[in-house]
Coordinates of C-alpha atoms in Angstrom, one line a residue:
M1 CA 78.0 119.3 93.4
Q2 CA 80.4 120.2 90.5
H3 CA 82.7 123.1 89.7
L4 CA 81.8 124.5 86.6
T5 CA 85.4 126.3 84.7
T6 CA 85.2 129.8 83.9
A7 CA 84.0 128.9 80.4
S8 CA 80.7 127.2 81.3
Y9 CA 79.2 129.9 83.9
H10 CA 79.6 132.3 81.3
R11 CA 78.2 130.5 78.4
P12 CA 75.5 127.7 78.5
S13 CA 77.5 125.6 75.9
K14 CA 79.8 126.4 73.4
T15 CA 77.6 127.1 70.3
Q16 CA 75.0 129.3 72.8
A17 CA 75.1 132.4 74.1
A18 CA 73.5 133.8 77.3
A19 CA 71.3 136.5 77.6
D20 CA 69.0 138.6 80.3
A21 CA 69.9 136.5 84.1
I22 CA 66.4 135.8 86.3
P23 CA 68.3 135.8 90.0
V24 CA 66.1 134.3 92.9
V25 CA 67.1 133.2 96.3
Y26 CA 64.9 129.7 97.1
N27 CA 65.2 127.5 100.0
G28 CA 68.6 129.1 101.4
E29 CA 70.1 128.4 97.4
Y30 CA 71.0 130.4 94.3
H31 CA 69.1 129.7 91.3
V32 CA 70.5 131.8 88.3
F33 CA 67.8 131.2 85.3
H34 CA 69.3 133.1 82.1
L35 CA 67.9 133.6 78.0
A36 CA 70.0 131.1 76.4
T37 CA 70.1 131.2 72.4
P38 CA 69.8 128.9 69.7
P39 CA 73.0 126.8 69.3
N40 CA 74.7 128.7 66.1
T41 CA 72.8 131.1 65.6
I42 CA 73.5 134.8 65.0
H43 CA 71.4 137.4 64.0
H44 CA 67.1 138.5 64.7
P45 CA 65.2 136.4 64.8
P46 CA 66.4 133.0 65.3
R47 CA 69.0 134.4 67.8
L48 CA 65.9 135.5 69.8
R49 CA 64.1 132.3 69.9
S50 CA 65.4 131.5 73.5
T51 CA 65.2 128.8 76.0
W52 CA 65.5 129.7 79.9
S53 CA 68.7 128.1 80.8
H54 CA 69.0 127.0 84.9
M55 CA 72.0 127.2 87.4
R56 CA 72.2 127.3 90.7
S57 CA 74.9 127.6 93.7
K58 CA 74.5 128.2 97.8
D59 CA 77.6 129.7 97.4
L60 CA 78.8 131.8 94.4
V61 CA 81.5 129.6 93.8
S62 CA 79.9 126.1 92.7
W63 CA 77.9 125.7 90.7
T64 CA 75.6 123.1 89.2
R65 CA 73.9 123.9 85.4
D66 CA 70.4 121.8 85.0
P67 CA 70.9 119.7 81.7
E68 CA 67.7 120.5 80.0
P69 CA 66.5 124.2 79.8
A70 CA 63.5 125.3 82.6
L71 CA 61.3 127.0 79.6
T72 CA 61.4 125.9 76.0
P73 CA 59.3 127.6 72.7
G74 CA 56.2 126.8 72.0
D75 CA 56.2 123.8 69.1
S76 CA 53.0 125.0 67.4
K77 CA 52.7 128.2 65.4
D78 CA 50.0 129.2 67.2
A79 CA 52.0 129.1 70.6
L80 CA 52.4 132.3 72.4
D81 CA 56.1 131.6 73.2
T82 CA 56.6 129.5 69.6
D83 CA 59.1 132.5 69.0
G84 CA 60.9 133.3 72.0
T85 CA 60.6 132.3 75.5
W86 CA 62.0 135.7 76.6
T87 CA 62.6 137.9 79.8
G88 CA 60.4 137.5 83.5
S89 CA 61.3 136.4 87.1
A90 CA 60.9 133.8 89.6
V91 CA 58.8 134.0 92.8
E92 CA 57.9 131.6 95.4
G93 CA 54.3 131.6 95.2
P94 CA 51.5 130.8 98.1
D95 CA 51.8 127.0 98.0
E96 CA 55.7 127.2 98.3
L97 CA 56.4 126.7 94.8
L98 CA 58.6 128.3 92.4
H99 CA 56.2 130.6 90.0
I100 CA 57.6 131.9 86.6
F101 CA 56.3 134.8 84.7
Y102 CA 57.9 135.2 81.8
T103 CA 57.5 136.8 78.1
G104 CA 55.9 134.9 75.2
Y105 CA 56.7 136.3 71.7
N106 CA 55.3 134.8 68.2
L107 CA 56.1 136.2 64.9
S108 CA 52.6 135.7 63.5
H109 CA 51.3 138.0 66.0
G110 CA 52.5 140.9 65.4
G111 CA 55.2 141.7 67.6
R112 CA 52.5 141.9 70.3
Q113 CA 54.5 140.4 73.9
V114 CA 52.3 138.2 76.4
I115 CA 53.1 137.3 80.1
I116 CA 52.8 134.2 80.8
E117 CA 53.4 131.9 83.9
A118 CA 54.8 128.8 84.7
V119 CA 54.6 126.8 87.7
A120 CA 57.4 124.4 89.1
T121 CA 56.4 121.0 89.4
D122 CA 58.2 120.5 92.9
K123 CA 60.6 122.0 95.3
A124 CA 63.7 120.6 93.7
C125 CA 62.8 123.1 90.1
T126 CA 64.1 120.5 88.0
S127 CA 61.0 121.2 85.3
F128 CA 58.1 123.9 85.1
I129 CA 54.9 123.4 83.3
P130 CA 53.9 126.7 81.8
S131 CA 50.3 128.0 81.1
T132 CA 48.8 127.9 77.7
E133 CA 47.4 131.2 78.3
P134 CA 48.2 134.6 79.2
I135 CA 48.2 135.7 82.8
K136 CA 44.3 136.8 84.0
V137 CA 43.9 140.3 84.0
V138 CA 40.5 141.4 85.3
N139 CA 40.5 145.1 84.8
N140 CA 41.1 147.5 81.6
G141 CA 43.7 149.4 83.0
V142 CA 45.8 147.4 80.2
S143 CA 44.8 149.7 77.4
T144 CA 47.3 152.4 79.0
F145 CA 49.9 150.9 77.6
E146 CA 50.9 149.3 74.0
D147 CA 51.0 145.1 73.6
I148 CA 54.1 145.0 71.0
D149 CA 56.5 146.4 74.2
F150 CA 54.4 144.5 76.9
R151 CA 57.1 141.9 78.9
D152 CA 60.1 141.7 80.8
A153 CA 57.5 140.8 83.9
Y154 CA 59.1 141.7 87.5
V155 CA 57.2 139.8 90.4
F156 CA 57.3 140.1 94.1
Y157 CA 55.3 139.9 97.5
N158 CA 55.5 143.6 99.0
D159 CA 55.1 143.3 102.5
L160 CA 53.7 146.7 102.5
E161 CA 50.9 146.2 100.8
S162 CA 50.3 142.7 101.7
C163 CA 49.9 141.6 98.3
Y164 CA 52.3 140.4 94.9
W165 CA 53.6 143.3 92.6
M166 CA 54.4 142.4 89.0
L167 CA 56.2 145.6 86.6
V168 CA 55.9 145.1 83.9
A169 CA 58.2 147.1 81.1
T170 CA 55.4 149.2 78.5
R171 CA 55.0 151.8 76.1
L172 CA 52.4 154.4 76.5
R173 CA 50.0 154.5 74.0
S174 CA 50.0 158.5 73.2
G175 CA 52.9 161.0 73.8
P176 CA 56.2 161.9 72.1
Y177 CA 57.0 158.7 69.9
W178 CA 60.6 158.0 71.3
T179 CA 59.6 159.2 75.0
R180 CA 56.5 156.8 75.8
G181 CA 58.4 154.1 77.6
C182 CA 57.4 153.1 81.4
I183 CA 57.2 150.8 83.6
A184 CA 53.8 149.1 84.2
L185 CA 52.1 148.3 87.9
L186 CA 49.9 145.1 88.1
T187 CA 48.7 143.8 91.7
S188 CA 47.4 140.5 92.6
P189 CA 46.5 139.1 95.6
D190 CA 47.4 135.6 94.7
L191 CA 49.5 135.0 91.6
S192 CA 46.2 133.9 89.8
S193 CA 44.5 137.0 88.6
W194 CA 45.9 140.8 88.0
T195 CA 44.6 144.8 88.2
V196 CA 46.8 146.8 86.1
E197 CA 47.0 150.1 87.8
E198 CA 46.2 152.9 84.7
I199 CA 48.6 155.2 85.9
P200 CA 52.5 153.4 85.4
L201 CA 54.9 153.3 88.4
F202 CA 57.3 154.8 86.5
S203 CA 57.5 157.6 83.3
P204 CA 60.1 159.6 82.8
N205 CA 59.5 160.3 79.7
D206 CA 63.1 160.2 78.2
M207 CA 63.7 156.9 77.2
F208 CA 61.8 154.3 74.1
C209 CA 61.3 151.4 76.2
P210 CA 62.8 150.1 79.6
E211 CA 64.3 146.6 79.9
C212 CA 64.5 144.4 82.4
P213 CA 63.1 146.2 85.6
E214 CA 63.5 144.8 88.9
L215 CA 62.2 147.1 92.8
F216 CA 64.3 146.3 95.7
E217 CA 64.3 147.6 99.4
L218 CA 67.8 147.9 100.4
S219 CA 69.1 150.2 103.4
G220 CA 66.1 152.0 104.2
K221 CA 65.8 153.3 100.0
W222 CA 63.5 151.4 97.5
Y223 CA 65.5 150.7 94.1
L224 CA 63.8 151.0 90.6
V225 CA 66.6 149.3 88.2
Y226 CA 66.3 148.5 85.0
S227 CA 68.0 148.7 81.5
R228 CA 67.6 151.3 78.7
F229 CA 69.5 149.8 74.9
A230 CA 69.4 153.4 74.0
A231 CA 71.0 156.7 74.8
P232 CA 71.1 158.9 76.9
D233 CA 72.5 156.6 79.4
A234 CA 72.6 153.8 77.7
G235 CA 72.7 150.1 80.0
T236 CA 71.5 149.1 83.7
V237 CA 70.4 152.4 85.3
Y238 CA 69.1 153.2 88.9
R239 CA 66.7 155.4 90.3
V240 CA 65.6 155.8 94.1
A241 CA 62.9 156.5 96.4
D242 CA 62.0 156.4 99.5
S243 CA 58.8 154.2 99.6
P244 CA 57.9 151.8 96.5
R245 CA 55.7 153.7 94.8
G246 CA 58.2 156.7 94.3
P247 CA 58.9 159.2 93.5
F248 CA 61.9 157.4 91.9
R249 CA 64.9 159.6 91.6
K250 CA 68.4 160.0 90.8
I251 CA 70.5 161.3 93.3
S252 CA 72.0 164.7 93.1
G253 CA 75.4 164.3 92.0
V254 CA 75.6 161.3 91.0
D255 CA 75.3 159.2 87.7
C256 CA 72.9 156.7 88.9
K257 CA 74.1 154.0 86.6
F258 CA 76.1 150.7 87.2
D259 CA 78.8 150.3 84.2
G260 CA 78.1 151.4 80.1
R261 CA 75.5 149.8 77.4
R262 CA 77.8 146.4 76.9
W263 CA 77.0 144.8 80.7
Y264 CA 73.4 145.1 80.1
A265 CA 69.7 143.7 81.5
A266 CA 71.4 142.9 84.8
K267 CA 69.4 142.0 87.5
S268 CA 70.2 141.0 91.1
C269 CA 69.0 138.9 94.3
P270 CA 69.6 139.3 98.2
K271 CA 73.0 138.0 99.0
I272 CA 72.9 135.3 101.3
G273 CA 73.3 136.2 104.9
E274 CA 74.3 139.7 104.5
E275 CA 71.1 141.6 104.3
D276 CA 73.2 144.7 103.5
K277 CA 73.8 143.3 99.9
R278 CA 72.9 142.3 96.7
V279 CA 74.5 140.4 94.5
F280 CA 74.1 141.1 90.1
F281 CA 73.9 139.3 87.6
G282 CA 74.7 140.9 83.6
W283 CA 76.5 140.1 80.1
I284 CA 78.6 141.5 78.0
G285 CA 77.4 141.5 74.2
D286 CA 78.9 139.2 71.4
K287 CA 80.2 141.5 68.3
C288 CA 80.2 139.3 65.1
H289 CA 84.0 139.2 63.6
E290 CA 82.2 138.8 60.2
D291 CA 80.1 141.7 59.9
G292 CA 80.8 144.5 62.9
K293 CA 77.7 144.1 64.4
W294 CA 76.7 143.9 67.9
L295 CA 74.8 140.8 68.8
W296 CA 72.0 140.2 71.6
G297 CA 73.3 138.0 74.0
G298 CA 77.1 137.0 75.0
H299 CA 79.2 136.4 77.8
M300 CA 77.4 136.3 81.5
A301 CA 80.0 138.4 83.5
L302 CA 80.8 137.2 86.9
P303 CA 78.5 138.5 89.7
R304 CA 79.0 141.5 91.2
E305 CA 78.2 142.9 95.1
V306 CA 76.7 146.1 95.4
S307 CA 75.7 147.9 98.8
A308 CA 74.2 151.2 99.4
A309 CA 76.8 154.5 100.9
P310 CA 75.0 156.9 102.7
N311 CA 74.0 159.5 100.3
G312 CA 71.5 156.8 98.7
A313 CA 74.0 155.3 96.0
L314 CA 74.9 152.2 95.1
V315 CA 78.4 151.1 95.1
I316 CA 79.5 147.9 92.9
K317 CA 82.3 146.1 93.5
P318 CA 83.4 142.2 91.9
C319 CA 81.8 139.5 94.3
L320 CA 84.8 138.5 95.9
E321 CA 83.9 134.6 96.3
A322 CA 83.5 134.3 92.7
L323 CA 86.4 136.2 91.6
T324 CA 89.0 134.8 93.8
A325 CA 87.5 131.2 92.9
A326 CA 87.9 132.0 89.2
F327 CA 91.3 134.4 89.4
P328 CA 93.2 132.9 93.0
T329 CA 96.0 134.8 94.4
E330 CA 98.4 131.7 94.7
G331 CA 99.2 132.7 91.1
Q332 CA 99.8 136.4 91.8
K333 CA 102.8 137.8 90.2
T334 CA 104.1 141.4 89.7
V335 CA 104.6 142.7 86.0
E336 CA 106.0 146.5 86.6
G337 CA 107.0 147.6 90.3
A338 CA 106.2 150.8 91.8
G339 CA 107.4 153.9 89.9
I340 CA 106.7 157.9 88.9
L341 CA 105.7 159.4 85.1
E342 CA 106.4 162.8 85.2
S343 CA 105.3 165.0 81.7
F344 CA 105.4 169.0 81.2
G345 CA 103.9 170.9 78.5
A346 CA 103.3 167.2 77.0
T347 CA 101.4 163.6 77.4
K348 CA 103.8 161.0 77.9
T349 CA 102.8 157.2 77.8
K350 CA 105.3 154.5 79.2
F351 CA 104.1 150.7 78.0
L352 CA 104.5 147.6 80.7
D353 CA 107.1 145.2 78.3
D354 CA 105.3 141.5 79.5
A355 CA 103.3 138.6 78.4
F356 CA 99.8 138.4 79.6
P357 CA 97.7 135.3 79.4
T358 CA 94.7 135.0 77.8
S359 CA 92.0 135.5 81.0
Y360 CA 93.4 137.7 84.2
V361 CA 92.6 140.3 86.8
L362 CA 95.3 143.0 87.0
R363 CA 95.1 145.7 90.4
V364 CA 97.1 148.6 90.2
T365 CA 96.7 152.2 91.9
L366 CA 97.1 155.4 90.4
T367 CA 97.9 158.8 91.7
S368 CA 98.3 162.1 90.2
T369 CA 97.2 165.6 92.3
N370 CA 98.2 168.1 89.3
A371 CA 97.4 165.9 85.8
P372 CA 94.7 167.2 83.7
S373 CA 94.1 163.9 82.9
F374 CA 96.1 160.8 83.0
G375 CA 95.0 156.9 83.3
L376 CA 96.1 152.9 81.7
L377 CA 96.3 152.2 77.9
F378 CA 94.6 148.9 77.1
R379 CA 95.4 146.8 74.0
T380 CA 96.8 149.3 72.4
N381 CA 99.2 149.6 69.7
L382 CA 102.4 151.5 68.9
D383 CA 100.6 154.1 66.4
L384 CA 98.7 154.7 69.7
A385 CA 95.6 152.7 68.3
G386 CA 93.5 151.0 70.2
Y387 CA 91.6 151.6 74.0
A388 CA 92.6 153.7 76.8
L389 CA 90.6 154.6 80.2
K390 CA 91.0 157.6 80.7
F391 CA 90.5 160.0 84.3
K392 CA 89.7 163.9 83.4
R393 CA 89.9 166.2 86.1
V394 CA 86.6 168.6 85.6
G395 CA 86.4 171.0 88.9
H396 CA 86.8 169.3 91.4
T397 CA 85.7 165.4 90.7
F398 CA 86.8 163.7 87.5
S399 CA 85.1 162.4 84.5
V400 CA 86.2 158.8 84.1
I401 CA 86.0 157.6 80.2
L402 CA 86.7 154.5 78.7
A403 CA 87.4 154.9 75.0
Q404 CA 88.5 154.1 71.8
T405 CA 91.7 155.7 69.9
P406 CA 91.8 157.5 67.7
A407 CA 88.5 159.0 66.7
P408 CA 86.9 159.3 63.7
L409 CA 87.4 162.6 61.6
D410 CA 84.9 164.8 60.1
D411 CA 84.6 163.0 56.1
F412 CA 86.7 166.0 54.7
W413 CA 89.6 165.4 57.0
A414 CA 88.9 161.7 56.5
D415 CA 89.2 162.2 52.8
Q416 CA 92.2 164.2 53.0
Y417 CA 94.1 162.2 54.5
R418 CA 92.5 158.6 53.7
L419 CA 92.2 157.9 57.4
Y420 CA 88.6 156.3 56.8
L421 CA 88.4 154.9 60.8
P422 CA 85.3 152.8 62.2
R423 CA 82.2 154.6 63.2
N424 CA 81.2 152.7 66.1
V425 CA 77.5 152.8 67.4
D426 CA 79.2 153.9 71.2
G427 CA 81.0 156.4 70.0
P428 CA 84.7 157.0 70.7
E429 CA 83.7 157.5 74.1
L430 CA 83.0 153.7 74.6
V431 CA 81.6 154.2 78.7
R432 CA 81.3 157.4 80.7
H433 CA 80.8 158.2 84.1
D434 CA 81.2 161.7 86.0
G435 CA 81.2 163.0 88.8
L436 CA 83.2 160.5 90.1
V437 CA 85.4 161.8 93.5
L438 CA 89.1 160.5 94.0
E439 CA 90.3 161.2 97.7
E440 CA 94.1 163.2 97.1
G441 CA 94.2 162.0 93.3
R442 CA 94.3 158.4 93.8
V443 CA 92.2 155.8 92.4
E444 CA 92.2 151.9 92.8
V445 CA 91.6 149.9 89.4
Q446 CA 91.0 146.2 89.2
V447 CA 90.7 144.6 85.8
L448 CA 88.9 141.6 85.1
V449 CA 89.7 140.3 81.4
V450 CA 88.4 137.4 79.7
G451 CA 89.6 136.8 75.8
E452 CA 88.0 140.0 74.3
T453 CA 85.8 140.8 77.4
V454 CA 87.1 143.5 79.6
E455 CA 86.0 144.9 83.4
F456 CA 87.3 147.9 84.7
F457 CA 86.4 148.1 88.4
V458 CA 87.0 151.8 89.7
D459 CA 87.2 152.9 93.3
G460 CA 84.4 150.2 93.7
K461 CA 82.3 153.4 92.4
V462 CA 81.6 152.6 88.8
V463 CA 82.4 149.6 86.0
L464 CA 83.5 149.9 82.5
S465 CA 82.7 147.4 80.5
Y466 CA 83.2 145.9 77.1
R467 CA 84.3 143.3 74.4
V468 CA 87.3 144.3 72.3
Q469 CA 88.5 143.2 68.9
V470 CA 92.4 143.8 68.9
E471 CA 93.1 145.3 65.5
E472 CA 96.5 146.9 64.5
R473 CA 96.4 149.9 61.9
A474 CA 99.4 151.4 59.6
A475 CA 100.1 155.2 59.4
D476 CA 97.1 155.5 56.3
G477 CA 94.8 153.9 59.0
T478 CA 94.1 150.4 57.5
T479 CA 93.4 147.6 59.5
I480 CA 96.8 145.1 59.0
G481 CA 96.0 142.6 61.7
L482 CA 93.1 141.5 63.7
I483 CA 92.9 139.3 66.7
P484 CA 90.0 136.3 66.8
D485 CA 88.1 136.5 70.4
E486 CA 89.7 134.0 72.9
D487 CA 86.9 133.4 74.6
S488 CA 84.1 135.2 73.4
G489 CA 82.1 132.3 71.0
M490 CA 82.5 133.9 68.3
D491 CA 84.5 133.0 65.3
S492 CA 85.9 135.4 62.9
D493 CA 83.7 133.9 60.4
G494 CA 80.7 134.8 62.7
D495 CA 80.1 131.0 63.7
V496 CA 79.7 130.4 67.3
A497 CA 82.7 128.6 69.1
A498 CA 84.2 128.3 72.1
R499 CA 87.6 128.9 72.5
Q500 CA 89.8 128.9 75.2
N501 CA 93.6 128.6 76.1
V502 CA 94.3 130.1 79.5
D503 CA 98.2 129.2 79.1
E504 CA 98.7 130.6 75.9
Q505 CA 100.6 134.0 75.9
A506 CA 98.3 136.3 74.8
D507 CA 98.1 137.0 70.9
T508 CA 98.5 140.3 71.1
E509 CA 101.9 139.9 71.0
R510 CA 102.0 138.9 67.7
S511 CA 100.7 141.9 65.8
G512 CA 103.1 144.2 68.3
V513 CA 100.1 145.9 70.5
K514 CA 100.5 146.0 74.0
E515 CA 98.2 144.6 76.6
F516 CA 99.0 147.5 79.4
G517 CA 100.5 151.0 79.4
L518 CA 100.1 154.5 80.8
F519 CA 99.0 157.5 79.7
L520 CA 99.9 161.3 81.7
E521 CA 98.9 165.0 80.3
D522 CA 101.3 167.4 81.9
G523 CA 101.5 166.6 85.1
T524 CA 103.1 163.6 87.2
L525 CA 101.5 159.8 87.7
C526 CA 102.6 157.7 90.5
Y527 CA 101.7 154.5 90.1
S528 CA 102.0 151.1 92.8
D529 CA 102.9 147.8 91.9
F530 CA 101.0 146.3 88.8
V531 CA 99.9 143.1 90.2
V532 CA 98.3 140.1 87.7
M533 CA 96.1 136.7 88.7
P534 CA 95.5 134.4 86.3
A535 CA 92.9 132.7 85.2
K536 CA 92.5 129.0 87.8
A537 CA 93.4 126.0 84.9

């Protein structure tokens, strides 16, 4: 068994990005298929002519990647998938072989998407034979839905109804244009022919189109998970029901989202040996240094473990096996001892004067029973331009916000002071979760950093992920330094390349940017030791 490096798990090659994950447990082993971009591509349409890469593992630690893709686009201009083998799912069929159902895309067909089946040639799953035709639909229920968006099939065997179910991300043919997004339900006794139900399984009337849906039972509840590429609640979210047919609802007082929009298209499989847990895989998008545009595909985040709380909310944490393998505790060091920060009538900041490696895990516990807000500064310069993880007290709960600072100004003020700050599509609040309960004002934060990607795990309840591009701004707002990505696969000229150097000191020091700090508004903040574990060399 080959042990993959962190980089080769995150991306299929130095010149490719990883995208939508398709995990499944088959014959006692984890199989993670995921979309892979063509080498050295940046924008649509070339970047979306994706293949299916295939990794496998028995323990979430040691992975092998098949040398050849499981699926590749068709080689003729008329093929249903000539412009991309897009997202789908894998399921064990009645023949005990693994069946893939994926989305075929051909630009010359006006954007129309079709579902195609591919079957493994053997139980080793080293190759798959795709059909040359779409799946067989035996009724006209599909007329309820658009065919431009008809993708991301999720197939599983529903024991309660003794048949296979297929969830498809699509849109209704009528209704308010921006909110027609829904999830269609197809059923089949044997995977060979499908009946489309005319009434969608889920139609919330609040999104353009859902992506990458899945449905599973966990601890007596049914969870519908899907991804939203536009606000509100952009990112991977979930809804809960007592039955696989719904109705699927939010839990009162719970955000019902795992992260923000930059950890995307996340899907899961059962955790082997622990029936009350599932393992999620998602990707953090690349961002082109040349034009600043967010790209489809990027860095496959380490697996995350999900379980159900008594109120039905899903609790998300790093998968401990994968985390400790990539960031062993043997290399642990304390970069700042425990202490207290106090401020009255003002906001106070404190930076950690220590060198950080390029990739690492940091852990700290923060406690404040009286401050209106407090938190961490991340990759921030001495003018306080950078990022902040902010805990903001709202009544008896907290909002936790990953924000970029300073926020852009109205045009008048920007013109007056010549402070032209970037206007990110995410807004200055990059990721936000509301309704977080902190017992006695105490919160445990675990930060996973790999180059430009950062994941803040908060109390095992929520995660805030992002790709940061470190730049230092002078007092007039002009950029005076940009730190290139060390692991994202994106060079500053926009070409795809992998650059890893775990042992080298972080580039942030060269531009006066501090990796971590603390801030406190009007109160007292206690912090425990800041402990860092570098990535395994």
